[in-house]
GROMACS .gro file of C-alpha atoms in nm:
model
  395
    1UNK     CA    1  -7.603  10.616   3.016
    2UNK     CA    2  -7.516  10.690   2.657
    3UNK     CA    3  -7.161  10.532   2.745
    4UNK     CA    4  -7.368  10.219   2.833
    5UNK     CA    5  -7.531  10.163   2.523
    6UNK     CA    6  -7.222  10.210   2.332
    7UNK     CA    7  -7.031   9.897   2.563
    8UNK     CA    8  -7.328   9.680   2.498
    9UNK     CA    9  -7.337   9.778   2.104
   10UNK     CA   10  -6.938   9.647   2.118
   11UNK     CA   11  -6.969   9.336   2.289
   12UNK     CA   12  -7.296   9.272   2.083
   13UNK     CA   13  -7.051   9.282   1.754
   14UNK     CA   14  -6.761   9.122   1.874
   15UNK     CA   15  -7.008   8.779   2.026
   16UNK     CA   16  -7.151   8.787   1.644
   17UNK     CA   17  -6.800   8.813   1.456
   18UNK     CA   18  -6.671   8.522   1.656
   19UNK     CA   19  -6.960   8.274   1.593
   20UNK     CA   20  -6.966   8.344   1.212
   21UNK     CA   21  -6.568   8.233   1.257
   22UNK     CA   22  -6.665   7.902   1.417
   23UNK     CA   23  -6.919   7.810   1.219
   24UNK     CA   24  -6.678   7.844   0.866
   25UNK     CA   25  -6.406   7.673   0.986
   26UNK     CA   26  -6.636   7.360   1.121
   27UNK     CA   27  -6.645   7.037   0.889
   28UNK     CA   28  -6.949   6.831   0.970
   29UNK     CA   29  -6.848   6.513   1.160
   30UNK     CA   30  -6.953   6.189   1.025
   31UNK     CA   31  -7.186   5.920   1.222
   32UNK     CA   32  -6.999   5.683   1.417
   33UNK     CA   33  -7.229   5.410   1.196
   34UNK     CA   34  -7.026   5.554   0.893
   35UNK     CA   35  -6.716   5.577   1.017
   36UNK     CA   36  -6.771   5.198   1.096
   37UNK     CA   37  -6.777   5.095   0.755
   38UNK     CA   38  -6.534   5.291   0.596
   39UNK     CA   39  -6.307   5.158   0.842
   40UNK     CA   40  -6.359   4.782   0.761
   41UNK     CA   41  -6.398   4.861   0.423
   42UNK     CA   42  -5.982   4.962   0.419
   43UNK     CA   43  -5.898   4.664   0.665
   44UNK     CA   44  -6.101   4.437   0.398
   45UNK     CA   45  -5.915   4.560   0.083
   46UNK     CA   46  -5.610   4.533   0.270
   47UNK     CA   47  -5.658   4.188   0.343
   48UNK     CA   48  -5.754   4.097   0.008
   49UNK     CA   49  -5.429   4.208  -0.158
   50UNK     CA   50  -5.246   4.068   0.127
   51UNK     CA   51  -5.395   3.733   0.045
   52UNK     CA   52  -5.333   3.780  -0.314
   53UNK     CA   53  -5.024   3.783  -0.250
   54UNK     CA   54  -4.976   3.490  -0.035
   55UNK     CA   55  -5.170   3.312  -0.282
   56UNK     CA   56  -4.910   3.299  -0.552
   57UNK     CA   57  -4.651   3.115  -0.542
   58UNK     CA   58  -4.313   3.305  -0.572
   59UNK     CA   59  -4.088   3.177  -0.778
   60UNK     CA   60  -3.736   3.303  -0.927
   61UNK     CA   61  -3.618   3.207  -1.291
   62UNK     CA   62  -3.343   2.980  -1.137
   63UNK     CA   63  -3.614   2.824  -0.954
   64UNK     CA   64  -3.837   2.726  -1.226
   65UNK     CA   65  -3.592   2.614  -1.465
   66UNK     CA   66  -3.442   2.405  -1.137
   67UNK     CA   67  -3.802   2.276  -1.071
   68UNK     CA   68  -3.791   2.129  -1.406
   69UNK     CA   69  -4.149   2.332  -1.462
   70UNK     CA   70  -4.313   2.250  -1.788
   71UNK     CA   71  -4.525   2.600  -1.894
   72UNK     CA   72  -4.766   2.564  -2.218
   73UNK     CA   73  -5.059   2.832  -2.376
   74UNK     CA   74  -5.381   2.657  -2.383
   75UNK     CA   75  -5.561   2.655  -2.671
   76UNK     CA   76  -5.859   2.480  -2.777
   77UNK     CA   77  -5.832   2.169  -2.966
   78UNK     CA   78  -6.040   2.012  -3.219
   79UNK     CA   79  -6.145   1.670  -3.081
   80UNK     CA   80  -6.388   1.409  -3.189
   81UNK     CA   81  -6.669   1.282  -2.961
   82UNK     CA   82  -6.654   0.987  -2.819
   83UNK     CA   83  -6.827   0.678  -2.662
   84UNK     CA   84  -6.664   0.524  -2.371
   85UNK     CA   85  -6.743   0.135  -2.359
   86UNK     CA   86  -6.685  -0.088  -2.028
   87UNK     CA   87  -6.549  -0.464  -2.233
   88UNK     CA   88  -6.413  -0.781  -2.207
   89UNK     CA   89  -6.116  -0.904  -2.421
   90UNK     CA   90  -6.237  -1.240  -2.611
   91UNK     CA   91  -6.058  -1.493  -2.881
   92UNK     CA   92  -6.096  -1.456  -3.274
   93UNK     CA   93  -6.378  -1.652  -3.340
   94UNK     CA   94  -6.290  -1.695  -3.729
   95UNK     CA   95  -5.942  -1.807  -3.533
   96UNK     CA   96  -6.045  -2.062  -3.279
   97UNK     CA   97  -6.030  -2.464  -3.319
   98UNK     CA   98  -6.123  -2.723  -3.133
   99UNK     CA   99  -5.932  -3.012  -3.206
  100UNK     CA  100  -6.056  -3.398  -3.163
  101UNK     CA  101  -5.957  -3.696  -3.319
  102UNK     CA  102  -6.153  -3.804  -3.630
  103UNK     CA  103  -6.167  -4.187  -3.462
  104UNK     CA  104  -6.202  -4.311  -3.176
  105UNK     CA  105  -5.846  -4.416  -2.963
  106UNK     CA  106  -5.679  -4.436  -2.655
  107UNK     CA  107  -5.397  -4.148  -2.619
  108UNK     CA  108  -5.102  -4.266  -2.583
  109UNK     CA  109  -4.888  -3.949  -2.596
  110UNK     CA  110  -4.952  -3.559  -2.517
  111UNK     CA  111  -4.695  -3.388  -2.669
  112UNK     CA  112  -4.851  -3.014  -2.596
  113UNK     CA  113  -4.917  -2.840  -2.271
  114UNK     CA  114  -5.149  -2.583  -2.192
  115UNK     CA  115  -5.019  -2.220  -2.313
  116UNK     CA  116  -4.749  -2.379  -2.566
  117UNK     CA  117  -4.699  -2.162  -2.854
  118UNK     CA  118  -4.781  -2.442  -3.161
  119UNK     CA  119  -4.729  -2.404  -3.565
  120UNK     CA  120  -4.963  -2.521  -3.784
  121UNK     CA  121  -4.873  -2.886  -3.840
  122UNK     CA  122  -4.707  -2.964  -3.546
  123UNK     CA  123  -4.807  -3.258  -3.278
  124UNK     CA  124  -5.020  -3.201  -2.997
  125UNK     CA  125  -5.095  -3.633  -2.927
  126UNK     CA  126  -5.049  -3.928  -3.045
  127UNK     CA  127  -5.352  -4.183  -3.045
  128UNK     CA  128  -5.368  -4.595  -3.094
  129UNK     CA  129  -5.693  -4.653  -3.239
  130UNK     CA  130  -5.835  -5.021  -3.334
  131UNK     CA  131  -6.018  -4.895  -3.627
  132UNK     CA  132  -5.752  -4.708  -3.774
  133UNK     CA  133  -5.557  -5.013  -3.759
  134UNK     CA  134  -5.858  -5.186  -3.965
  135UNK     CA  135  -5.816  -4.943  -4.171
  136UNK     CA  136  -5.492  -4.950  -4.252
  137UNK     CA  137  -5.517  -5.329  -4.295
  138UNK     CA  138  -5.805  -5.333  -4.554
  139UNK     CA  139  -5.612  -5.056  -4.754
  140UNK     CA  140  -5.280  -5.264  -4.726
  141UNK     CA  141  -5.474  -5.521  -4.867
  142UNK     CA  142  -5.647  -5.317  -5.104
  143UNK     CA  143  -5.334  -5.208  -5.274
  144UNK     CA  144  -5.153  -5.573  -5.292
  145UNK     CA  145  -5.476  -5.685  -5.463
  146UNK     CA  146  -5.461  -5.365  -5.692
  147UNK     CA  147  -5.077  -5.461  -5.795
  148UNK     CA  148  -5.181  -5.807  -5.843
  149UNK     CA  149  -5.441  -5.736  -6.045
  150UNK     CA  150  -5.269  -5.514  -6.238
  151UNK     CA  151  -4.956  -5.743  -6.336
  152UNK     CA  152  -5.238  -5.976  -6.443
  153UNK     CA  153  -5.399  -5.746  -6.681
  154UNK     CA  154  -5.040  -5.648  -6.790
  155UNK     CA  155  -5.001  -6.016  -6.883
  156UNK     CA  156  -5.351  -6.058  -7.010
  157UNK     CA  157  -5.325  -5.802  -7.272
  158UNK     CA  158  -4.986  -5.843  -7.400
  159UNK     CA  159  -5.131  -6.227  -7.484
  160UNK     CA  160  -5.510  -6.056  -7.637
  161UNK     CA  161  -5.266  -5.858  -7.856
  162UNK     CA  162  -5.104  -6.174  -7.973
  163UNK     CA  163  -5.412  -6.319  -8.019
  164UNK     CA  164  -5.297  -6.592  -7.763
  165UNK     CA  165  -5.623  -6.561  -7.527
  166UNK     CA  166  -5.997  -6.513  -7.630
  167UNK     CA  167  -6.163  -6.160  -7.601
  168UNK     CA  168  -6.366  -6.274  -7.315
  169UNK     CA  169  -6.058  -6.395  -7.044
  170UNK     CA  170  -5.883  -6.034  -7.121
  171UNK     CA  171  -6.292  -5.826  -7.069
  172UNK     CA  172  -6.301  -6.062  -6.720
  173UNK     CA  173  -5.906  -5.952  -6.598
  174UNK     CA  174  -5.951  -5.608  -6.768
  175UNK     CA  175  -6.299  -5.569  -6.545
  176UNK     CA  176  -6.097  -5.748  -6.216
  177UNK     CA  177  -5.809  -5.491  -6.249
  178UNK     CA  178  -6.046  -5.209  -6.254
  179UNK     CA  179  -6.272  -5.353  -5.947
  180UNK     CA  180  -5.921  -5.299  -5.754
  181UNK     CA  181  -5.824  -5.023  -5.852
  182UNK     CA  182  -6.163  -4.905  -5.744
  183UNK     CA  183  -6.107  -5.064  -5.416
  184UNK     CA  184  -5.768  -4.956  -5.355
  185UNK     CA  185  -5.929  -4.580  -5.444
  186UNK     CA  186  -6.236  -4.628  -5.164
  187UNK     CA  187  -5.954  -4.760  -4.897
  188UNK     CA  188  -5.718  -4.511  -4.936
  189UNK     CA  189  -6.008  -4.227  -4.926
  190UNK     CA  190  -6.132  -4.353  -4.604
  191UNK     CA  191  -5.782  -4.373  -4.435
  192UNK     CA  192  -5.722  -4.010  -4.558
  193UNK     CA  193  -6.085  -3.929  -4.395
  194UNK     CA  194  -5.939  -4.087  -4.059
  195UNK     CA  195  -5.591  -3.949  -4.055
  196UNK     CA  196  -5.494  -3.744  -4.317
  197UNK     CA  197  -5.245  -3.935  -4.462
  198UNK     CA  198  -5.165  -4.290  -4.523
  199UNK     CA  199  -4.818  -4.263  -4.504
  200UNK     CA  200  -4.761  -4.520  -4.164
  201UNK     CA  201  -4.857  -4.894  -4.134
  202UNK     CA  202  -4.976  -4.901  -3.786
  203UNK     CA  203  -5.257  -4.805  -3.572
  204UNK     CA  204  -5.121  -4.503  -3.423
  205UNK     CA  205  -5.210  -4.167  -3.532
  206UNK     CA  206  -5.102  -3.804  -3.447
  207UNK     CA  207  -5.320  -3.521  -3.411
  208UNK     CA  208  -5.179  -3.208  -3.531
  209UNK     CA  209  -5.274  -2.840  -3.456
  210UNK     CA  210  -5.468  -2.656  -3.723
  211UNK     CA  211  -5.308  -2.362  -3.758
  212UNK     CA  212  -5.012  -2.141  -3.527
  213UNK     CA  213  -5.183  -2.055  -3.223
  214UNK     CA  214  -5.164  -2.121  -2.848
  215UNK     CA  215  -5.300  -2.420  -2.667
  216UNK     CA  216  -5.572  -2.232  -2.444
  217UNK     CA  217  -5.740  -2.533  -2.296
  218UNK     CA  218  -5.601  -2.887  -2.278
  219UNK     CA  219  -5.814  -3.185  -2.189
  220UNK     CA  220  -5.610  -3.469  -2.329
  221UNK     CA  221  -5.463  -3.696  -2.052
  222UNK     CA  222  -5.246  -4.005  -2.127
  223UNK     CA  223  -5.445  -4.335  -2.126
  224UNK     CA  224  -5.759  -4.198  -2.177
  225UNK     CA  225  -6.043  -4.290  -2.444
  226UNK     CA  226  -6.081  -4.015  -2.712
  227UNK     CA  227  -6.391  -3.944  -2.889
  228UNK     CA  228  -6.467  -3.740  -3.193
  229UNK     CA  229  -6.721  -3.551  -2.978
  230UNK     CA  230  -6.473  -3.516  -2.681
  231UNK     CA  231  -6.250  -3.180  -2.766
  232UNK     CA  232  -5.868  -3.321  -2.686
  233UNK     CA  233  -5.723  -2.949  -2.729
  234UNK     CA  234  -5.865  -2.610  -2.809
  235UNK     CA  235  -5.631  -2.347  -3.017
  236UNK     CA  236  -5.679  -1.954  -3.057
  237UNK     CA  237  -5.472  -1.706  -3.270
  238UNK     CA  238  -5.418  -1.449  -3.068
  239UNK     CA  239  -5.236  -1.220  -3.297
  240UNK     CA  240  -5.610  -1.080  -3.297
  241UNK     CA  241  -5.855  -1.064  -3.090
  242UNK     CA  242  -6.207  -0.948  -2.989
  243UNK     CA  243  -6.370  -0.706  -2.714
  244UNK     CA  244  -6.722  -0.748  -2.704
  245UNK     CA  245  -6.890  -0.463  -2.515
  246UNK     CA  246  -7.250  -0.388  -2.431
  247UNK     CA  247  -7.395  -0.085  -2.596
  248UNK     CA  248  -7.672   0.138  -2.429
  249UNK     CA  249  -7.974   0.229  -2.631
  250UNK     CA  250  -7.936   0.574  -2.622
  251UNK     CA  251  -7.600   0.549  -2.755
  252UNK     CA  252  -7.721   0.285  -3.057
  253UNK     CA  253  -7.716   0.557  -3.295
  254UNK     CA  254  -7.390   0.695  -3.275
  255UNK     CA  255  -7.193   0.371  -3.348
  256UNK     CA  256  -7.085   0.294  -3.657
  257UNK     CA  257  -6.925  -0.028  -3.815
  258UNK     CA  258  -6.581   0.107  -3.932
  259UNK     CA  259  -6.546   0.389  -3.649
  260UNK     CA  260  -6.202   0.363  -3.507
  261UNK     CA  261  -6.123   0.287  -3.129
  262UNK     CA  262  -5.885   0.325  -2.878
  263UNK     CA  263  -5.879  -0.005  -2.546
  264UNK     CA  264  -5.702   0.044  -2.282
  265UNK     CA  265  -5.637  -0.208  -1.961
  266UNK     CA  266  -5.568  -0.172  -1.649
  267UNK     CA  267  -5.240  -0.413  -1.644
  268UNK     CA  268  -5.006  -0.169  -1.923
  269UNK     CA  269  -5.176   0.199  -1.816
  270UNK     CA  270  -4.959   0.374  -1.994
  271UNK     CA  271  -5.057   0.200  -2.338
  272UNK     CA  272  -5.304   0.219  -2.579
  273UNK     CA  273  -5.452  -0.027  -2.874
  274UNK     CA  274  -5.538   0.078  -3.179
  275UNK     CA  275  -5.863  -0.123  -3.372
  276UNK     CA  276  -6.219  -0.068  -3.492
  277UNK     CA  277  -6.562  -0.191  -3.453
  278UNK     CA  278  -6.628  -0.488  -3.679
  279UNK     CA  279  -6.984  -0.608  -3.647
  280UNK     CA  280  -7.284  -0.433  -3.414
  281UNK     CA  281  -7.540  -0.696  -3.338
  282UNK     CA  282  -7.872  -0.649  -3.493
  283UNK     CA  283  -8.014  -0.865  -3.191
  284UNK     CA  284  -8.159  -0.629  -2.896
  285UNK     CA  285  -8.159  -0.789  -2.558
  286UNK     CA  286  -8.484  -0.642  -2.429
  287UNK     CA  287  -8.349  -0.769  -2.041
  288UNK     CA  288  -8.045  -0.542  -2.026
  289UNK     CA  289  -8.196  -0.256  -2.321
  290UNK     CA  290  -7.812  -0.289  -2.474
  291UNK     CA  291  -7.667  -0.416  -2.831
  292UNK     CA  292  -7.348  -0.642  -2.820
  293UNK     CA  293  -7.060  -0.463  -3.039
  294UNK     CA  294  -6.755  -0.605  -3.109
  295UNK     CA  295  -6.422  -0.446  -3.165
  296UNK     CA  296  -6.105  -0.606  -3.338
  297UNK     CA  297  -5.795  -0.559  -3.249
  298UNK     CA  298  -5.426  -0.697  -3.343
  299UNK     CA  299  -5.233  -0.810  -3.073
  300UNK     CA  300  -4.918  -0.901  -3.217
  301UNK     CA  301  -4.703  -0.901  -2.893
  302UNK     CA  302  -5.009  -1.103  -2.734
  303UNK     CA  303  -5.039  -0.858  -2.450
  304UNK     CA  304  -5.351  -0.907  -2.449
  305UNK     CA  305  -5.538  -1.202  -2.269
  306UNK     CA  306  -5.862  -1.350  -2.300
  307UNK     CA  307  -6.108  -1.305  -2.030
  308UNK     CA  308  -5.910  -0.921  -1.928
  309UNK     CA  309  -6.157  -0.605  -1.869
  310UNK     CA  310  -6.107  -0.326  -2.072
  311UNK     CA  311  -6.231   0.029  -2.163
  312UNK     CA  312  -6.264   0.070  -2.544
  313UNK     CA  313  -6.334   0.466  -2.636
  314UNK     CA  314  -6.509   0.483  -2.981
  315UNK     CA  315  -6.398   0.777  -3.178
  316UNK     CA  316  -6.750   0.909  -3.393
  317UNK     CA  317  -6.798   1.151  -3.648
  318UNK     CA  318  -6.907   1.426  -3.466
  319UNK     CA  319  -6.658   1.686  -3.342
  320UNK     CA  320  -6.603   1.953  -3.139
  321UNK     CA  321  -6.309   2.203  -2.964
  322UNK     CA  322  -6.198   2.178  -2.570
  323UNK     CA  323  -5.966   2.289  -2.357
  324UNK     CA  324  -5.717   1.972  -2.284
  325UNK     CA  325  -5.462   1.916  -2.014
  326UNK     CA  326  -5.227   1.620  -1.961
  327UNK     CA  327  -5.342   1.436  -1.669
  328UNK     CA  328  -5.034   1.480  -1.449
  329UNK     CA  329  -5.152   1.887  -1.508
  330UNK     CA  330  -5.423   1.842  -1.270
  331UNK     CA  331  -5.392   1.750  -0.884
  332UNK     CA  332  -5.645   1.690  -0.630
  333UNK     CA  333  -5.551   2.000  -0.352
  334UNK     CA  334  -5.765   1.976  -0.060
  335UNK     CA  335  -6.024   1.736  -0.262
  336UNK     CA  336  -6.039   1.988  -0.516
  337UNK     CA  337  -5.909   1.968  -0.893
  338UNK     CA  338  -5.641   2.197  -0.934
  339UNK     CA  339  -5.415   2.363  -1.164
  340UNK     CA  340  -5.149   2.644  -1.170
  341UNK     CA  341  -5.152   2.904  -1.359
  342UNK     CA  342  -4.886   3.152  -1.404
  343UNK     CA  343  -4.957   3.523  -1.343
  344UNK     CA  344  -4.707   3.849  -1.347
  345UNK     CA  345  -4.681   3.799  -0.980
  346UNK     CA  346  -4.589   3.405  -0.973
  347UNK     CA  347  -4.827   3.128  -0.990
  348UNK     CA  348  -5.176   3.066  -0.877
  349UNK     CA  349  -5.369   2.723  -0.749
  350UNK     CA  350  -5.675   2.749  -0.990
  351UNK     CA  351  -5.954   2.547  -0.884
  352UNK     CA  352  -6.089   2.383  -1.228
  353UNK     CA  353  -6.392   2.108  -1.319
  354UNK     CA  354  -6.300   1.833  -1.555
  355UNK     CA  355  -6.491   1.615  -1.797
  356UNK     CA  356  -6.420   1.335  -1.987
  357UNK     CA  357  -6.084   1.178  -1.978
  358UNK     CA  358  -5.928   1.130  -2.348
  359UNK     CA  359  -5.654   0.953  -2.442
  360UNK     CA  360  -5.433   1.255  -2.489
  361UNK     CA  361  -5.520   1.426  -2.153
  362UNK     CA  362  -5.863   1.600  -1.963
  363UNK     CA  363  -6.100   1.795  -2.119
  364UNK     CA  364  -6.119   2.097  -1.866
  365UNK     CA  365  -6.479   2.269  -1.862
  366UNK     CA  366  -6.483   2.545  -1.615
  367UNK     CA  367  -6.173   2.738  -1.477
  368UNK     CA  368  -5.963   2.840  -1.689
  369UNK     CA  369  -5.949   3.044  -2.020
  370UNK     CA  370  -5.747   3.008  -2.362
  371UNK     CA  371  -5.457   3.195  -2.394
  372UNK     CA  372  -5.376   3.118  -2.036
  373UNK     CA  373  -5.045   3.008  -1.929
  374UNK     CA  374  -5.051   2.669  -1.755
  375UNK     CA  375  -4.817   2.468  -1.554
  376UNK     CA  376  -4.804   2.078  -1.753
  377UNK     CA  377  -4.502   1.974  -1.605
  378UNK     CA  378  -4.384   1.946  -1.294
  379UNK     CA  379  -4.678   2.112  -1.086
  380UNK     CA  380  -4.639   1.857  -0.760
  381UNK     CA  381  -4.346   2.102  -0.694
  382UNK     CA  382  -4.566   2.398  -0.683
  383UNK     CA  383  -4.869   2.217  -0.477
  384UNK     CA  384  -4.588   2.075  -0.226
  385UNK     CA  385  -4.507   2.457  -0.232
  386UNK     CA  386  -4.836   2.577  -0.149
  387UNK     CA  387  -4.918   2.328   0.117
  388UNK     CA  388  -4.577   2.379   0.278
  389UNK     CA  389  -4.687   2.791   0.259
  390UNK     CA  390  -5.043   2.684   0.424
  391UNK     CA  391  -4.940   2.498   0.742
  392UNK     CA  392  -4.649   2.792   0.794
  393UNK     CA  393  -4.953   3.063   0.804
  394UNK     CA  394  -5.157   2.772   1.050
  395UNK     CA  395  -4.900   2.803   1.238
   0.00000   0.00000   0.00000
């Protein structure tokens, strides 16, 4: 019996001994919900750095320099605001005649076609008028009777001198003489009022252009009566002209007379002309709620034509500093602006929003930071990279 008690004592010990062992060496296991997540949360950063790295675009040294690749530090730069105008291109005013004869005639000759370059003085037609023929009759006949009258004076006097003829026949040819030379005065003025010039004894007259200039419209036509009312020709200097824009109300205030501008147009895009605004109207037209401006502008190579649209960005006093990018910088991947940006790795598509356009490139206003290194040159190689990268993992 006693042996009994001592067997059951034993395996009593030896039962408790063995479950203290289990229970130290057992780790708690974790919930399958937990072991879930930890799971996708290794396959998720995985696949981040994995697409990290497909993201940039590898390049090698010999690579870049091949690609031609253009690199630059943004910075921000110090730019003035500016008022972007939609205009139309419109002939110097102060420069524009409309030329008409002076009498009435029948044109006999057009010696000018429409678009000729003229100089000032040079003929544009050639009119027969009856009255200027009149004209030139009575002042013809105006200056015989002045010389005849004159020779008889001459004669008259010489004999008063010599006390050969009374004081009263020499006061009657003295006072005839100057009645002609009155007349001959009057006739001569009027022919100058007609013509110009009194040079030619017949009834023909040129008209001659005002200034240099080009022949913009042309209505003379051979045969036809001429009027002083009827316009035979119209000339413009175009080594200046105007664009008249439409200016907002809310923008009234920021325009200046003075403030210098930059038009543009869409036939030379890759040239700018330099001018400023002239004259702001102090007329409101209370139908549209805008305030014609006008801008002047040399055109010496007369690029410019009348009637063209154009874009004319006012520079105004105010300033302020952006982040600018040539336009060729930024591309449209996947209807998104876009820019590359190099990194340690290679180069990354960086998604960007622009603002206004400037003449020296796009004001960038979200995306990217100063300091950053940006691809300005030669960045269709790396979006023709990307793409090319993107249909490979499509496929």
């Amino acid at each position: 019996m006693q042996l009994n008690c001592y067997k059951t004592l034993l395996l009593t010990l030896t039962f408790s001994i063995l479950l203290m062992g289990c229970g130290a060496s057992k780790t708690p296991e974790a919930s399958p919900k937990e072991a879930t997540e930890q799971s996708d949360k290794t396959l998720s950063e995985t696949k981040v750095t994995t697409e990290n790295k497909k993201a940039e675009i590898q390049l090698s040294d010999e690579e870049i320099q091949q690609s031609g690749l253009t690199i630059v530090t943004i910075q921000p730069e110090k730019i003035s605001d500016q008022l972007v105008l939609s205009a139309n291109i419109t002939a110097n005013q102060d420069r524009i005649a409309f030329v008409a004869p002076r009498v009435e005639g029948k044109v006999i000759k057009v010696t000018a076609n429409l678009g000729d370059q003229v100089k000032a003085g040079q003929s544009l037609a050639v009119v027969d008028s009856i009255q200027m023929g009149e004209a030139r009759a009575e002042n013809r006949h105006a200056q015989s009777e002045l010389k005849l009258a004159e020779a008889n004076f001459q004669r008259t006097d010489k004999l008063y001198k010599d006390e050969v003829v009374p004081q009263r026949q020499w006061l009657e040819v003295k006072n005839a003489y100057e009645r002609a030379q009155t007349t001959a005065r009057e006739s001569a003025d009027h022919l100058h009022i007609l013509v110009g010039s009194s040079d030619t004894g017949i009834s023909t007259f040129v008209i001659t252009a005002p200034f240099s200039g080009v022949v913009i419209e042309k209505d003379a036509v051979m045969g036809e009566l001429a009027k002083p009312e009827d316009k035979l020709f119209t000339i413009a200097d175009l080594s200046t002209v105007w664009i008249e824009a439409n200016v907002a109300e809310k923008d009234l205030g920021k325009l200046t007379v003075g403030s210098p501008t930059t038009v543009t147009v869409s036939s030379f895009p890759d040239e700018s002309f330099k001018g400023k605004v002239s004259y702001v109207s102090s007329i409101f037209d209370k139908e549209t709620r805008t305030v014609k401006a006008r801008i002047e502008l040399p055109n010496p190579d007369r690029k410019l034509r009348i009637d063209m649209f154009a874009k004319a960005t006012v520079d105004l006093s105010s300033s302020r500093e952006a982040l600018i990018l040539p336009q060729e910088a930024v591309l449209l991947v996947q209807g998104q602006s876009t820019v590359y940006v190099q990194t340690e790795g290679g180069f990354e598509a960086r998604a960007v929003e622009v603002g206004e356009q400037l003449n020296k490139g796009v004001v960038i206003t979200s995306g990217l930071k100063a300091g950053e290194h940006v691809v300005t040159g030669g960045a269709y190689t790396l979006k023709s990279r990307q793409l090319k990268s993107q249909i490979g993992d499509a496929d």
